[in-house]
Amino acid sequence: MGEQVGRHLLGPHVVGQRVVVRRVVRGEVGPTGGPAFTDLLGTCLAWTAGPGGTCVLQPDPRAGEPLPEPVRIALADIVSGKPVPPRPSHRLRVEPREAQLRALALWPDLVTEEVGSGPGGWLLRHSPTSPNRRANSVLAVGPPGALPVDEALERVVAFYRATTGRPVAAVLTDSAEEAGLRERGWVAESDEADTVFSVAGVAAARRALRSAGGAGGAADGPEVESLAPGVVRASLPGATGVAAYDRDWVGFRSVEVDPDRRRQGLGLRVMAALLGWGAELGATTAYLQVLGDNVPALALYERLGFVEHHRYRYLAR
């Protein structure tokens, strides 16, 4: 066992990093009659070198379970180990369809209708008051339940002929659904770039906004008015934006600044007010959607901690 212990890439330099550690389980026998080993995956909290040295590891929590207690491992018991990539954010593990369903809250008057039965399926969306494509297109992410695609498309066409007059489908970029619709004659709805759906932690985004000077003062802060349950608008002279809260997510749309008032921090102040409103309701995740060729906006939101979750595009018949 002594020859096996100590062959690893760990040390004080991995403190704060995610690592995998294989260690000896004292007092237990392995399946082949030799020493027993176990693997731990988590973040190294501390490393104490020298005789009697230890590594303190915070194990990764299992899905839906609370954070486990840290584990103290004697360096003499470490058989192998190495740094591993950071654990993906829990926000990024949310499926694109679920993220899109959260975003429905941004249109409180939205009319929806499922296409197909069973898990998943397509979702018809129509807003009587908004021309926005996100509110007036079928969300075609994944197969249309148990319904054949051609039959599902017949329902899509009939629904939008009766509402908007033009069938439009939102599909994940380069997905099987996009390929299937294109094979049936659907084409790009416009020459616009794909839409980027981005997410961030609310607390981190608020800290970044304060650092960027977006907090403002109470006296000159945006006016926040309720548009519907769980939906508000924040307004300043020259800037406005809308936010919606649903199941601990807060999302934003229509964050606009008058052309002659840009580069004055008004948009940041509107975002700060909307984020603060969402935080008061208990939101921990923020999301927004922006065209992929809007480089200035993407750069700004990246500085606020937003990262790309998925991309989608619109197809029309």
mmCIF file of N, CA, C and O in Angstrom, residues 81-132:
data_model
loop_
_atom_site.group_PDB
_atom_site.id
_atom_site.type_symbol
_atom_site.label_atom_id
_atom_site.label_comp_id
_atom_site.label_asym_id
_atom_site.label_seq_id
_atom_site.Cartn_x
_atom_site.Cartn_y
_atom_site.Cartn_z
ATOM 1 N N GLY A 81 -5.035 11.505 -7.237
ATOM 2 C CA GLY A 81 -5.933 12.652 -7.307
ATOM 3 C C GLY A 81 -5.457 13.642 -8.339
ATOM 4 O O GLY A 81 -4.280 13.644 -8.723
ATOM 5 N N LYS A 82 -6.379 14.470 -8.788
ATOM 6 C CA LYS A 82 -6.025 15.478 -9.786
ATOM 7 C C LYS A 82 -7.122 16.532 -9.841
ATOM 8 O O LYS A 82 -8.279 16.271 -9.468
ATOM 9 N N PRO A 83 -6.797 17.716 -10.312
ATOM 10 C CA PRO A 83 -7.836 18.721 -10.537
ATOM 11 C C PRO A 83 -8.760 18.287 -11.666
ATOM 12 O O PRO A 83 -8.347 17.599 -12.601
ATOM 13 N N VAL A 84 -10.019 18.675 -11.584
ATOM 14 C CA VAL A 84 -11.006 18.378 -12.624
ATOM 15 C C VAL A 84 -11.742 19.673 -12.954
ATOM 16 O O VAL A 84 -11.696 20.638 -12.198
ATOM 17 N N PRO A 85 -12.431 19.724 -14.093
ATOM 18 C CA PRO A 85 -13.154 20.951 -14.460
ATOM 19 C C PRO A 85 -14.190 21.336 -13.410
ATOM 20 O O PRO A 85 -14.739 20.462 -12.720
ATOM 21 N N PRO A 86 -14.462 22.619 -13.252
ATOM 22 C CA PRO A 86 -15.491 23.050 -12.285
ATOM 23 C C PRO A 86 -16.825 22.405 -12.594
ATOM 24 O O PRO A 86 -17.146 22.105 -13.750
ATOM 25 N N ARG A 87 -17.599 22.206 -11.559
ATOM 26 C CA ARG A 87 -18.935 21.640 -11.740
ATOM 27 C C ARG A 87 -19.801 22.644 -12.476
ATOM 28 O O ARG A 87 -19.837 23.819 -12.122
ATOM 29 N N PRO A 88 -20.513 22.211 -13.515
ATOM 30 C CA PRO A 88 -21.377 23.152 -14.228
ATOM 31 C C PRO A 88 -22.400 23.774 -13.283
ATOM 32 O O PRO A 88 -22.912 23.122 -12.380
ATOM 33 N N SER A 89 -22.673 25.044 -13.497
ATOM 34 C CA SER A 89 -23.676 25.724 -12.691
ATOM 35 C C SER A 89 -25.006 24.994 -12.773
ATOM 36 O O SER A 89 -25.390 24.478 -13.822
ATOM 37 N N HIS A 90 -25.712 24.930 -11.642
ATOM 38 C CA HIS A 90 -27.021 24.275 -11.641
ATOM 39 C C HIS A 90 -27.966 24.956 -12.617
ATOM 40 O O HIS A 90 -28.891 24.347 -13.135
ATOM 41 N N ARG A 91 -27.721 26.240 -12.875
ATOM 42 C CA ARG A 91 -28.567 26.952 -13.838
ATOM 43 C C ARG A 91 -28.370 26.398 -15.242
ATOM 44 O O ARG A 91 -29.301 26.324 -16.041
ATOM 45 N N LEU A 92 -27.117 26.021 -15.560
ATOM 46 C CA LEU A 92 -26.832 25.510 -16.891
ATOM 47 C C LEU A 92 -27.313 24.071 -17.054
ATOM 48 O O LEU A 92 -27.399 23.580 -18.176
ATOM 49 N N ARG A 93 -27.623 23.407 -15.950
ATOM 50 C CA ARG A 93 -28.129 22.037 -16.047
ATOM 51 C C ARG A 93 -29.632 22.001 -16.294
ATOM 52 O O ARG A 93 -30.198 20.924 -16.526
ATOM 53 N N VAL A 94 -30.284 23.146 -16.218
ATOM 54 C CA VAL A 94 -31.704 23.215 -16.553
ATOM 55 C C VAL A 94 -31.860 23.038 -18.064
ATOM 56 O O VAL A 94 -31.137 23.666 -18.848
ATOM 57 N N GLU A 95 -32.766 22.181 -18.474
ATOM 58 C CA GLU A 95 -32.959 21.933 -19.903
ATOM 59 C C GLU A 95 -33.483 23.191 -20.606
ATOM 60 O O GLU A 95 -34.239 23.969 -20.006
ATOM 61 N N PRO A 96 -33.094 23.397 -21.882
ATOM 62 C CA PRO A 96 -33.562 24.587 -22.614
ATOM 63 C C PRO A 96 -35.076 24.735 -22.618
ATOM 64 O O PRO A 96 -35.590 25.842 -22.485
ATOM 65 N N ARG A 97 -35.796 23.633 -22.750
ATOM 66 C CA ARG A 97 -37.264 23.733 -22.775
ATOM 67 C C ARG A 97 -37.779 24.283 -21.451
ATOM 68 O O ARG A 97 -38.676 25.123 -21.422
ATOM 69 N N GLU A 98 -37.214 23.814 -20.343
ATOM 70 C CA GLU A 98 -37.655 24.291 -19.035
ATOM 71 C C GLU A 98 -37.331 25.780 -18.885
ATOM 72 O O GLU A 98 -38.137 26.552 -18.355
ATOM 73 N N ALA A 99 -36.148 26.190 -19.348
ATOM 74 C CA ALA A 99 -35.796 27.610 -19.279
ATOM 75 C C ALA A 99 -36.765 28.445 -20.102
ATOM 76 O O ALA A 99 -37.196 29.523 -19.679
ATOM 77 N N GLN A 100 -37.134 27.958 -21.282
ATOM 78 C CA GLN A 100 -38.086 28.678 -22.115
ATOM 79 C C GLN A 100 -39.458 28.756 -21.449
ATOM 80 O O GLN A 100 -40.153 29.776 -21.552
ATOM 81 N N LEU A 101 -39.854 27.700 -20.760
ATOM 82 C CA LEU A 101 -41.148 27.725 -20.076
ATOM 83 C C LEU A 101 -41.138 28.750 -18.946
ATOM 84 O O LEU A 101 -42.157 29.401 -18.687
ATOM 85 N N ARG A 102 -39.995 28.907 -18.267
ATOM 86 C CA ARG A 102 -39.912 29.942 -17.229
ATOM 87 C C ARG A 102 -40.147 31.320 -17.834
ATOM 88 O O ARG A 102 -40.744 32.204 -17.219
ATOM 89 N N ALA A 103 -39.632 31.514 -19.049
ATOM 90 C CA ALA A 103 -39.714 32.827 -19.686
ATOM 91 C C ALA A 103 -41.115 33.198 -20.137
ATOM 92 O O ALA A 103 -41.367 34.356 -20.497
ATOM 93 N N LEU A 104 -42.055 32.262 -20.118
ATOM 94 C CA LEU A 104 -43.434 32.588 -20.489
ATOM 95 C C LEU A 104 -44.028 33.620 -19.545
ATOM 96 O O LEU A 104 -44.970 34.332 -19.906
ATOM 97 N N ALA A 105 -43.479 33.726 -18.339
ATOM 98 C CA ALA A 105 -44.015 34.666 -17.358
ATOM 99 C C ALA A 105 -43.902 36.110 -17.817
ATOM 100 O O ALA A 105 -44.599 36.989 -17.290
ATOM 101 N N LEU A 106 -43.040 36.378 -18.791
ATOM 102 C CA LEU A 106 -42.843 37.753 -19.254
ATOM 103 C C LEU A 106 -44.055 38.290 -20.019
ATOM 104 O O LEU A 106 -44.153 39.499 -20.241
ATOM 105 N N TRP A 107 -44.963 37.410 -20.421
ATOM 106 C CA TRP A 107 -46.181 37.841 -21.128
ATOM 107 C C TRP A 107 -47.394 37.334 -20.342
ATOM 108 O O TRP A 107 -47.872 36.212 -20.560
ATOM 109 N N PRO A 108 -47.913 38.125 -19.424
ATOM 110 C CA PRO A 108 -48.977 37.638 -18.535
ATOM 111 C C PRO A 108 -50.279 37.297 -19.248
ATOM 112 O O PRO A 108 -51.091 36.546 -18.697
ATOM 113 N N ASP A 109 -50.486 37.831 -20.454
ATOM 114 C CA ASP A 109 -51.736 37.522 -21.156
ATOM 115 C C ASP A 109 -51.550 36.403 -22.180
ATOM 116 O O ASP A 109 -52.406 36.185 -23.039
ATOM 117 N N LEU A 110 -50.452 35.674 -22.070
ATOM 118 C CA LEU A 110 -50.128 34.665 -23.064
ATOM 119 C C LEU A 110 -51.155 33.540 -23.082
ATOM 120 O O LEU A 110 -51.571 33.030 -22.037
ATOM 121 N N VAL A 111 -51.564 33.169 -24.291
ATOM 122 C CA VAL A 111 -52.427 32.013 -24.504
ATOM 123 C C VAL A 111 -51.545 30.872 -24.987
ATOM 124 O O VAL A 111 -50.784 31.027 -25.936
ATOM 125 N N THR A 112 -51.602 29.727 -24.327
ATOM 126 C CA THR A 112 -50.769 28.584 -24.721
ATOM 127 C C THR A 112 -51.640 27.359 -24.954
ATOM 128 O O THR A 112 -52.728 27.223 -24.387
ATOM 129 N N GLU A 113 -51.123 26.490 -25.805
ATOM 130 C CA GLU A 113 -51.840 25.254 -26.110
ATOM 131 C C GLU A 113 -50.802 24.203 -26.476
ATOM 132 O O GLU A 113 -49.900 24.452 -27.278
ATOM 133 N N GLU A 114 -50.898 23.034 -25.877
ATOM 134 C CA GLU A 114 -49.932 21.972 -26.130
ATOM 135 C C GLU A 114 -50.223 21.279 -27.454
ATOM 136 O O GLU A 114 -51.380 21.102 -27.838
ATOM 137 N N VAL A 115 -49.141 20.896 -28.120
ATOM 138 C CA VAL A 115 -49.240 20.096 -29.334
ATOM 139 C C VAL A 115 -48.626 18.741 -29.018
ATOM 140 O O VAL A 115 -47.426 18.640 -28.747
ATOM 141 N N GLY A 116 -49.401 17.693 -29.036
ATOM 142 C CA GLY A 116 -48.899 16.384 -28.656
ATOM 143 C C GLY A 116 -49.146 16.135 -27.182
ATOM 144 O O GLY A 116 -49.432 17.046 -26.410
ATOM 145 N N SER A 117 -49.034 14.884 -26.783
ATOM 146 C CA SER A 117 -49.277 14.502 -25.396
ATOM 147 C C SER A 117 -48.052 13.813 -24.842
ATOM 148 O O SER A 117 -47.103 13.508 -25.557
ATOM 149 N N GLY A 118 -48.071 13.578 -23.540
ATOM 150 C CA GLY A 118 -46.937 12.934 -22.896
ATOM 151 C C GLY A 118 -45.883 13.961 -22.532
ATOM 152 O O GLY A 118 -46.081 15.164 -22.671
ATOM 153 N N PRO A 119 -44.724 13.502 -22.038
ATOM 154 C CA PRO A 119 -43.664 14.431 -21.627
ATOM 155 C C PRO A 119 -43.126 15.217 -22.814
ATOM 156 O O PRO A 119 -43.063 14.715 -23.934
ATOM 157 N N GLY A 120 -42.724 16.459 -22.554
ATOM 158 C CA GLY A 120 -42.219 17.288 -23.641
ATOM 159 C C GLY A 120 -43.356 17.801 -24.494
ATOM 160 O O GLY A 120 -44.407 18.201 -24.000
ATOM 161 N N GLY A 121 -43.165 17.745 -25.781
ATOM 162 C CA GLY A 121 -44.176 18.246 -26.690
ATOM 163 C C GLY A 121 -43.927 19.689 -27.068
ATOM 164 O O GLY A 121 -43.143 20.393 -26.434
ATOM 165 N N TRP A 122 -44.584 20.122 -28.123
ATOM 166 C CA TRP A 122 -44.477 21.501 -28.573
ATOM 167 C C TRP A 122 -45.524 22.349 -27.864
ATOM 168 O O TRP A 122 -46.520 21.831 -27.355
ATOM 169 N N LEU A 123 -45.274 23.661 -27.852
ATOM 170 C CA LEU A 123 -46.197 24.562 -27.158
ATOM 171 C C LEU A 123 -46.527 25.747 -28.058
ATOM 172 O O LEU A 123 -45.646 26.523 -28.440
ATOM 173 N N LEU A 124 -47.816 25.882 -28.399
ATOM 174 C CA LEU A 124 -48.291 27.033 -29.147
ATOM 175 C C LEU A 124 -48.374 28.223 -28.203
ATOM 176 O O LEU A 124 -48.868 28.103 -27.078
ATOM 177 N N ARG A 125 -47.897 29.398 -28.666
ATOM 178 C CA ARG A 125 -47.895 30.604 -27.829
ATOM 179 C C ARG A 125 -48.465 31.760 -28.640
ATOM 180 O O ARG A 125 -48.072 31.977 -29.789
ATOM 181 N N HIS A 126 -49.372 32.516 -27.991
ATOM 182 C CA HIS A 126 -49.940 33.688 -28.670
ATOM 183 C C HIS A 126 -50.295 34.741 -27.641
ATOM 184 O O HIS A 126 -50.952 34.461 -26.633
ATOM 185 N N SER A 127 -49.837 35.968 -27.883
ATOM 186 C CA SER A 127 -50.209 37.105 -27.046
ATOM 187 C C SER A 127 -51.121 38.027 -27.839
ATOM 188 O O SER A 127 -50.747 38.483 -28.925
ATOM 189 N N PRO A 128 -52.306 38.337 -27.319
ATOM 190 C CA PRO A 128 -53.210 39.254 -28.026
ATOM 191 C C PRO A 128 -52.701 40.687 -28.055
ATOM 192 O O PRO A 128 -53.185 41.489 -28.861
ATOM 193 N N THR A 129 -51.713 41.023 -27.204
ATOM 194 C CA THR A 129 -51.275 42.418 -27.090
ATOM 195 C C THR A 129 -49.852 42.663 -27.543
ATOM 196 O O THR A 129 -49.465 43.815 -27.706
ATOM 197 N N SER A 130 -49.060 41.608 -27.727
ATOM 198 C CA SER A 130 -47.651 41.791 -28.078
ATOM 199 C C SER A 130 -47.339 41.165 -29.426
ATOM 200 O O SER A 130 -47.746 40.026 -29.692
ATOM 201 N N PRO A 131 -46.581 41.862 -30.291
ATOM 202 C CA PRO A 131 -46.177 41.275 -31.563
ATOM 203 C C PRO A 131 -44.880 40.476 -31.455
ATOM 204 O O PRO A 131 -44.402 39.930 -32.448
ATOM 205 N N ASN A 132 -44.292 40.414 -30.267
ATOM 206 C CA ASN A 132 -43.009 39.755 -30.073
ATOM 207 C C ASN A 132 -43.071 38.300 -30.526
ATOM 208 O O ASN A 132 -44.013 37.578 -30.207
#
